[in-house]
Amino acid sequence: MNLLIDGAPKEIYVDSLKYKINYDFRYGLLFEELMNDKTISDSEKFTLAIKLYLDNQYVENYEEAITQIFNFYLCGEKPRKTKKKKENPVFSYEEDAELIFAAFKEVYNIDLVEDKIHWWKFRALFDALPDTCQFRKVVGYRAIEINQNMTDSQKKFYKEMKKIYALEDKRTLEEKEADFANALFG
């Protein structure tokens, strides 16, 4: 789908039946939080996703509904292929909420607390935030790879910025141990 040509959808189709979908960006944020919650089983996540996005509308084809919900969440794009090495996230909608709010207010004069914005529009604007806003600077600090080509002062600065702006480590103990073992024996 093309946002400029087709507009932002306010419903999904499951087996040719139309279902109204909760399209405000807040539902996208809640959906991502739900999908990242390691305390909930996948089947329960899918049930909760249908409740979240479709307000408990009865859906006969459960699997197709989940597929269409993921398609909506991905803004009609194909899922991106993941690299073999699992990378640490460089932003969190939850932990960076204030920075994201400030960036939207500064750049677009949009009040994310007051305004209702379609998820697809939110994502387009989010992805286009300029590097000059504080949120993008923080993401840049988290993402930068410190390497031998940097001066000692640059290395020190970026290490300090990574420490200041680090996200909470939400890996389980087993994941931390596995990542440590992979780093050692890789």
PDB file of C-alpha atoms in Angstrom:
ATOM      1  CA  MET A   1       0.000   0.000   0.000  1.00  0.00           C
ATOM      2  CA  ASN A   2       1.067   3.542  -0.654  1.00  0.00           C
ATOM      3  CA  LEU A   3       0.232   6.068   2.062  1.00  0.00           C
ATOM      4  CA  LEU A   4       0.141   8.936  -0.442  1.00  0.00           C
ATOM      5  CA  ILE A   5      -2.087   7.185  -2.969  1.00  0.00           C
ATOM      6  CA  ASP A   6      -4.164   4.790  -0.891  1.00  0.00           C
ATOM      7  CA  GLY A   7      -4.341   6.778   2.343  1.00  0.00           C
ATOM      8  CA  ALA A   8      -4.083   5.303   5.799  1.00  0.00           C
ATOM      9  CA  PRO A   9      -6.414   2.335   6.326  1.00  0.00           C
ATOM     10  CA  LYS A  10      -8.994   2.366   9.083  1.00  0.00           C
ATOM     11  CA  GLU A  11      -9.991  -1.244   8.621  1.00  0.00           C
ATOM     12  CA  ILE A  12      -8.519  -4.600   7.734  1.00  0.00           C
ATOM     13  CA  TYR A  13      -9.967  -7.419   5.675  1.00  0.00           C
ATOM     14  CA  VAL A  14     -10.071 -11.006   6.884  1.00  0.00           C
ATOM     15  CA  ASP A  15     -11.508 -13.441   4.359  1.00  0.00           C
ATOM     16  CA  SER A  16     -13.120 -10.514   2.495  1.00  0.00           C
ATOM     17  CA  LEU A  17     -14.878  -9.333   5.652  1.00  0.00           C
ATOM     18  CA  LYS A  18     -14.143  -5.791   6.774  1.00  0.00           C
ATOM     19  CA  TYR A  19     -13.152  -5.110  10.388  1.00  0.00           C
ATOM     20  CA  LYS A  20     -12.678  -1.662  11.884  1.00  0.00           C
ATOM     21  CA  ILE A  21      -9.241  -1.396  13.448  1.00  0.00           C
ATOM     22  CA  ASN A  22      -7.997   0.858  16.232  1.00  0.00           C
ATOM     23  CA  TYR A  23      -5.585   2.868  14.119  1.00  0.00           C
ATOM     24  CA  ASP A  24      -4.347   5.530  16.543  1.00  0.00           C
ATOM     25  CA  PHE A  25      -0.586   5.396  17.121  1.00  0.00           C
ATOM     26  CA  ARG A  26      -1.083   4.518  20.773  1.00  0.00           C
ATOM     27  CA  TYR A  27      -2.398   1.081  19.740  1.00  0.00           C
ATOM     28  CA  GLY A  28       0.771   0.528  17.699  1.00  0.00           C
ATOM     29  CA  LEU A  29       2.870   1.369  20.747  1.00  0.00           C
ATOM     30  CA  LEU A  30       0.813  -0.956  22.949  1.00  0.00           C
ATOM     31  CA  PHE A  31       1.038  -3.701  20.331  1.00  0.00           C
ATOM     32  CA  GLU A  32       4.831  -3.442  20.227  1.00  0.00           C
ATOM     33  CA  GLU A  33       4.986  -3.514  24.018  1.00  0.00           C
ATOM     34  CA  LEU A  34       2.750  -6.590  23.998  1.00  0.00           C
ATOM     35  CA  MET A  35       4.860  -8.399  21.388  1.00  0.00           C
ATOM     36  CA  ASN A  36       8.048  -7.677  23.376  1.00  0.00           C
ATOM     37  CA  ASP A  37       6.593  -8.930  26.674  1.00  0.00           C
ATOM     38  CA  LYS A  38       8.440 -12.152  27.507  1.00  0.00           C
ATOM     39  CA  THR A  39       6.039 -13.065  30.303  1.00  0.00           C
ATOM     40  CA  ILE A  40       3.147 -13.730  27.889  1.00  0.00           C
ATOM     41  CA  SER A  41       2.917 -16.773  25.606  1.00  0.00           C
ATOM     42  CA  ASP A  42       2.656 -16.242  21.853  1.00  0.00           C
ATOM     43  CA  SER A  43      -0.890 -17.599  21.695  1.00  0.00           C
ATOM     44  CA  GLU A  44      -1.981 -15.241  24.474  1.00  0.00           C
ATOM     45  CA  LYS A  45      -0.213 -12.342  22.723  1.00  0.00           C
ATOM     46  CA  PHE A  46      -2.198 -13.039  19.563  1.00  0.00           C
ATOM     47  CA  THR A  47      -5.484 -13.178  21.470  1.00  0.00           C
ATOM     48  CA  LEU A  48      -4.648  -9.903  23.215  1.00  0.00           C
ATOM     49  CA  ALA A  49      -3.597  -8.338  19.888  1.00  0.00           C
ATOM     50  CA  ILE A  50      -7.018  -9.082  18.408  1.00  0.00           C
ATOM     51  CA  LYS A  51      -8.687  -7.599  21.491  1.00  0.00           C
ATOM     52  CA  LEU A  52      -6.435  -4.555  21.299  1.00  0.00           C
ATOM     53  CA  TYR A  53      -6.767  -3.766  17.613  1.00  0.00           C
ATOM     54  CA  LEU A  54     -10.253  -5.078  16.865  1.00  0.00           C
ATOM     55  CA  ASP A  55     -12.084  -4.323  20.128  1.00  0.00           C
ATOM     56  CA  ASN A  56     -13.129  -7.945  20.577  1.00  0.00           C
ATOM     57  CA  GLN A  57     -14.907  -8.139  17.213  1.00  0.00           C
ATOM     58  CA  TYR A  58     -15.594 -11.770  16.477  1.00  0.00           C
ATOM     59  CA  VAL A  59     -13.124 -13.137  13.925  1.00  0.00           C
ATOM     60  CA  GLU A  60     -13.553 -16.610  12.513  1.00  0.00           C
ATOM     61  CA  ASN A  61     -10.190 -16.918  10.749  1.00  0.00           C
ATOM     62  CA  TYR A  62      -7.876 -16.236  13.681  1.00  0.00           C
ATOM     63  CA  GLU A  63      -4.600 -16.808  11.771  1.00  0.00           C
ATOM     64  CA  GLU A  64      -5.578 -14.491   8.920  1.00  0.00           C
ATOM     65  CA  ALA A  65      -6.624 -11.832  11.448  1.00  0.00           C
ATOM     66  CA  ILE A  66      -3.184 -12.011  13.069  1.00  0.00           C
ATOM     67  CA  THR A  67      -1.518 -11.788   9.638  1.00  0.00           C
ATOM     68  CA  GLN A  68      -3.574  -8.704   8.775  1.00  0.00           C
ATOM     69  CA  ILE A  69      -2.857  -7.104  12.153  1.00  0.00           C
ATOM     70  CA  PHE A  70       0.884  -7.596  11.621  1.00  0.00           C
ATOM     71  CA  ASN A  71       0.535  -6.187   8.109  1.00  0.00           C
ATOM     72  CA  PHE A  72      -1.221  -3.141   9.553  1.00  0.00           C
ATOM     73  CA  TYR A  73       1.445  -2.748  12.259  1.00  0.00           C
ATOM     74  CA  LEU A  74       4.189  -2.930   9.591  1.00  0.00           C
ATOM     75  CA  CYS A  75       2.377  -0.210   7.621  1.00  0.00           C
ATOM     76  CA  GLY A  76       1.820  -2.545   4.700  1.00  0.00           C
ATOM     77  CA  GLU A  77       5.552  -3.208   4.301  1.00  0.00           C
ATOM     78  CA  LYS A  78       7.165  -6.616   4.069  1.00  0.00           C
ATOM     79  CA  PRO A  79       8.865  -7.718   7.299  1.00  0.00           C
ATOM     80  CA  ARG A  80      12.539  -6.826   7.284  1.00  0.00           C
ATOM     81  CA  LYS A  81      14.945  -9.726   7.281  1.00  0.00           C
ATOM     82  CA  THR A  82      16.831  -9.915  10.516  1.00  0.00           C
ATOM     83  CA  LYS A  83      20.563 -10.253  10.635  1.00  0.00           C
ATOM     84  CA  LYS A  84      22.017 -13.358  12.236  1.00  0.00           C
ATOM     85  CA  LYS A  85      23.576 -11.335  15.029  1.00  0.00           C
ATOM     86  CA  LYS A  86      20.902 -10.029  17.370  1.00  0.00           C
ATOM     87  CA  GLU A  87      21.483  -6.315  17.805  1.00  0.00           C
ATOM     88  CA  ASN A  88      20.627  -4.365  20.922  1.00  0.00           C
ATOM     89  CA  PRO A  89      17.739  -1.953  20.413  1.00  0.00           C
ATOM     90  CA  VAL A  90      18.735   1.692  20.048  1.00  0.00           C
ATOM     91  CA  PHE A  91      15.379   3.138  21.068  1.00  0.00           C
ATOM     92  CA  SER A  92      12.326   2.246  23.081  1.00  0.00           C
ATOM     93  CA  TYR A  93       8.924   3.839  22.622  1.00  0.00           C
ATOM     94  CA  GLU A  94       8.397   3.329  26.331  1.00  0.00           C
ATOM     95  CA  GLU A  95      11.734   4.525  27.735  1.00  0.00           C
ATOM     96  CA  ASP A  96      12.138   7.318  25.166  1.00  0.00           C
ATOM     97  CA  ALA A  97       8.549   8.577  25.406  1.00  0.00           C
ATOM     98  CA  GLU A  98       9.521  12.057  26.597  1.00  0.00           C
ATOM     99  CA  LEU A  99      12.200  12.459  23.930  1.00  0.00           C
ATOM    100  CA  ILE A 100       9.788  11.293  21.214  1.00  0.00           C
ATOM    101  CA  PHE A 101       7.103  13.653  22.512  1.00  0.00           C
ATOM    102  CA  ALA A 102       9.566  16.558  22.493  1.00  0.00           C
ATOM    103  CA  ALA A 103      10.822  15.689  19.001  1.00  0.00           C
ATOM    104  CA  PHE A 104       7.305  15.637  17.509  1.00  0.00           C
ATOM    105  CA  LYS A 105       6.449  18.910  19.242  1.00  0.00           C
ATOM    106  CA  GLU A 106       9.694  20.575  18.120  1.00  0.00           C
ATOM    107  CA  VAL A 107       9.786  19.302  14.545  1.00  0.00           C
ATOM    108  CA  TYR A 108       6.103  18.999  13.584  1.00  0.00           C
ATOM    109  CA  ASN A 109       4.331  20.982  16.324  1.00  0.00           C
ATOM    110  CA  ILE A 110       2.298  17.840  17.067  1.00  0.00           C
ATOM    111  CA  ASP A 111       1.266  17.180  20.650  1.00  0.00           C
ATOM    112  CA  LEU A 112       1.354  13.398  20.977  1.00  0.00           C
ATOM    113  CA  VAL A 113      -0.523  13.560  24.270  1.00  0.00           C
ATOM    114  CA  GLU A 114      -3.461  15.508  22.843  1.00  0.00           C
ATOM    115  CA  ASP A 115      -3.539  14.695  19.132  1.00  0.00           C
ATOM    116  CA  LYS A 116      -4.915  11.547  17.533  1.00  0.00           C
ATOM    117  CA  ILE A 117      -2.604  10.360  14.746  1.00  0.00           C
ATOM    118  CA  HIS A 118      -2.948   7.306  12.552  1.00  0.00           C
ATOM    119  CA  TRP A 119      -0.233   4.690  13.225  1.00  0.00           C
ATOM    120  CA  TRP A 120       1.008   4.815   9.617  1.00  0.00           C
ATOM    121  CA  LYS A 121       1.329   8.627   9.723  1.00  0.00           C
ATOM    122  CA  PHE A 122       3.068   8.445  13.096  1.00  0.00           C
ATOM    123  CA  ARG A 123       5.582   5.929  11.745  1.00  0.00           C
ATOM    124  CA  ALA A 124       6.275   8.015   8.633  1.00  0.00           C
ATOM    125  CA  LEU A 125       6.891  11.115  10.738  1.00  0.00           C
ATOM    126  CA  PHE A 126       8.885   9.140  13.320  1.00  0.00           C
ATOM    127  CA  ASP A 127      11.175   7.687  10.646  1.00  0.00           C
ATOM    128  CA  ALA A 128      11.721  11.178   9.189  1.00  0.00           C
ATOM    129  CA  LEU A 129      12.746  12.893  12.423  1.00  0.00           C
ATOM    130  CA  PRO A 130      15.912  14.876  11.675  1.00  0.00           C
ATOM    131  CA  ASP A 131      19.288  14.093  13.202  1.00  0.00           C
ATOM    132  CA  THR A 132      19.251  17.525  14.849  1.00  0.00           C
ATOM    133  CA  CYS A 133      16.547  16.651  17.400  1.00  0.00           C
ATOM    134  CA  GLN A 134      17.637  15.325  20.777  1.00  0.00           C
ATOM    135  CA  PHE A 135      15.901  11.970  20.290  1.00  0.00           C
ATOM    136  CA  ARG A 136      17.937  11.211  17.149  1.00  0.00           C
ATOM    137  CA  LYS A 137      21.132  12.344  18.869  1.00  0.00           C
ATOM    138  CA  VAL A 138      20.478   9.921  21.737  1.00  0.00           C
ATOM    139  CA  VAL A 139      19.713   7.093  19.290  1.00  0.00           C
ATOM    140  CA  GLY A 140      22.970   7.937  17.499  1.00  0.00           C
ATOM    141  CA  TYR A 141      24.931   7.672  20.754  1.00  0.00           C
ATOM    142  CA  ARG A 142      23.420   4.270  21.463  1.00  0.00           C
ATOM    143  CA  ALA A 143      24.037   3.006  17.931  1.00  0.00           C
ATOM    144  CA  ILE A 144      27.570   4.230  17.293  1.00  0.00           C
ATOM    145  CA  GLU A 145      30.263   1.610  17.234  1.00  0.00           C
ATOM    146  CA  ILE A 146      33.366   2.691  19.073  1.00  0.00           C
ATOM    147  CA  ASN A 147      36.361   1.707  16.980  1.00  0.00           C
ATOM    148  CA  GLN A 148      40.123   2.111  16.680  1.00  0.00           C
ATOM    149  CA  ASN A 149      39.810   4.950  14.155  1.00  0.00           C
ATOM    150  CA  MET A 150      38.441   7.266  16.838  1.00  0.00           C
ATOM    151  CA  THR A 151      40.601   9.470  18.984  1.00  0.00           C
ATOM    152  CA  ASP A 152      40.854   8.676  22.673  1.00  0.00           C
ATOM    153  CA  SER A 153      38.660  11.685  23.493  1.00  0.00           C
ATOM    154  CA  GLN A 154      35.998  10.528  21.016  1.00  0.00           C
ATOM    155  CA  LYS A 155      36.048   7.029  22.488  1.00  0.00           C
ATOM    156  CA  LYS A 156      35.721   8.459  25.999  1.00  0.00           C
ATOM    157  CA  PHE A 157      32.869  10.770  24.951  1.00  0.00           C
ATOM    158  CA  TYR A 158      30.850   8.044  23.193  1.00  0.00           C
ATOM    159  CA  LYS A 159      31.396   5.544  26.021  1.00  0.00           C
ATOM    160  CA  GLU A 160      30.056   8.142  28.453  1.00  0.00           C
ATOM    161  CA  MET A 161      27.059   8.922  26.198  1.00  0.00           C
ATOM    162  CA  LYS A 162      26.281   5.203  25.830  1.00  0.00           C
ATOM    163  CA  LYS A 163      26.365   4.894  29.623  1.00  0.00           C
ATOM    164  CA  ILE A 164      24.177   7.965  30.220  1.00  0.00           C
ATOM    165  CA  TYR A 165      21.564   7.036  27.613  1.00  0.00           C
ATOM    166  CA  ALA A 166      21.604   3.241  27.967  1.00  0.00           C
ATOM    167  CA  LEU A 167      18.270   1.476  27.723  1.00  0.00           C
ATOM    168  CA  GLU A 168      17.175  -0.944  30.405  1.00  0.00           C
ATOM    169  CA  ASP A 169      18.466  -4.435  29.652  1.00  0.00           C
ATOM    170  CA  LYS A 170      15.304  -6.525  29.313  1.00  0.00           C
ATOM    171  CA  ARG A 171      16.991  -9.803  28.425  1.00  0.00           C
ATOM    172  CA  THR A 172      16.345 -12.800  30.636  1.00  0.00           C
ATOM    173  CA  LEU A 173      19.225 -14.247  32.630  1.00  0.00           C
ATOM    174  CA  GLU A 174      19.475 -17.110  30.108  1.00  0.00           C
ATOM    175  CA  GLU A 175      19.699 -14.647  27.200  1.00  0.00           C
ATOM    176  CA  LYS A 176      22.394 -12.649  28.977  1.00  0.00           C
ATOM    177  CA  GLU A 177      24.397 -15.825  29.629  1.00  0.00           C
ATOM    178  CA  ALA A 178      23.983 -16.968  26.021  1.00  0.00           C
ATOM    179  CA  ASP A 179      25.085 -13.572  24.695  1.00  0.00           C
ATOM    180  CA  PHE A 180      28.093 -13.640  27.023  1.00  0.00           C
ATOM    181  CA  ALA A 181      29.041 -17.139  25.855  1.00  0.00           C
ATOM    182  CA  ASN A 182      28.635 -16.081  22.202  1.00  0.00           C
ATOM    183  CA  ALA A 183      30.873 -13.072  22.810  1.00  0.00           C
ATOM    184  CA  LEU A 184      33.549 -15.290  24.334  1.00  0.00           C
ATOM    185  CA  PHE A 185      33.387 -18.242  21.996  1.00  0.00           C
ATOM    186  CA  GLY A 186      31.519 -16.649  19.073  1.00  0.00           C
TER     187      GLY A 186
END
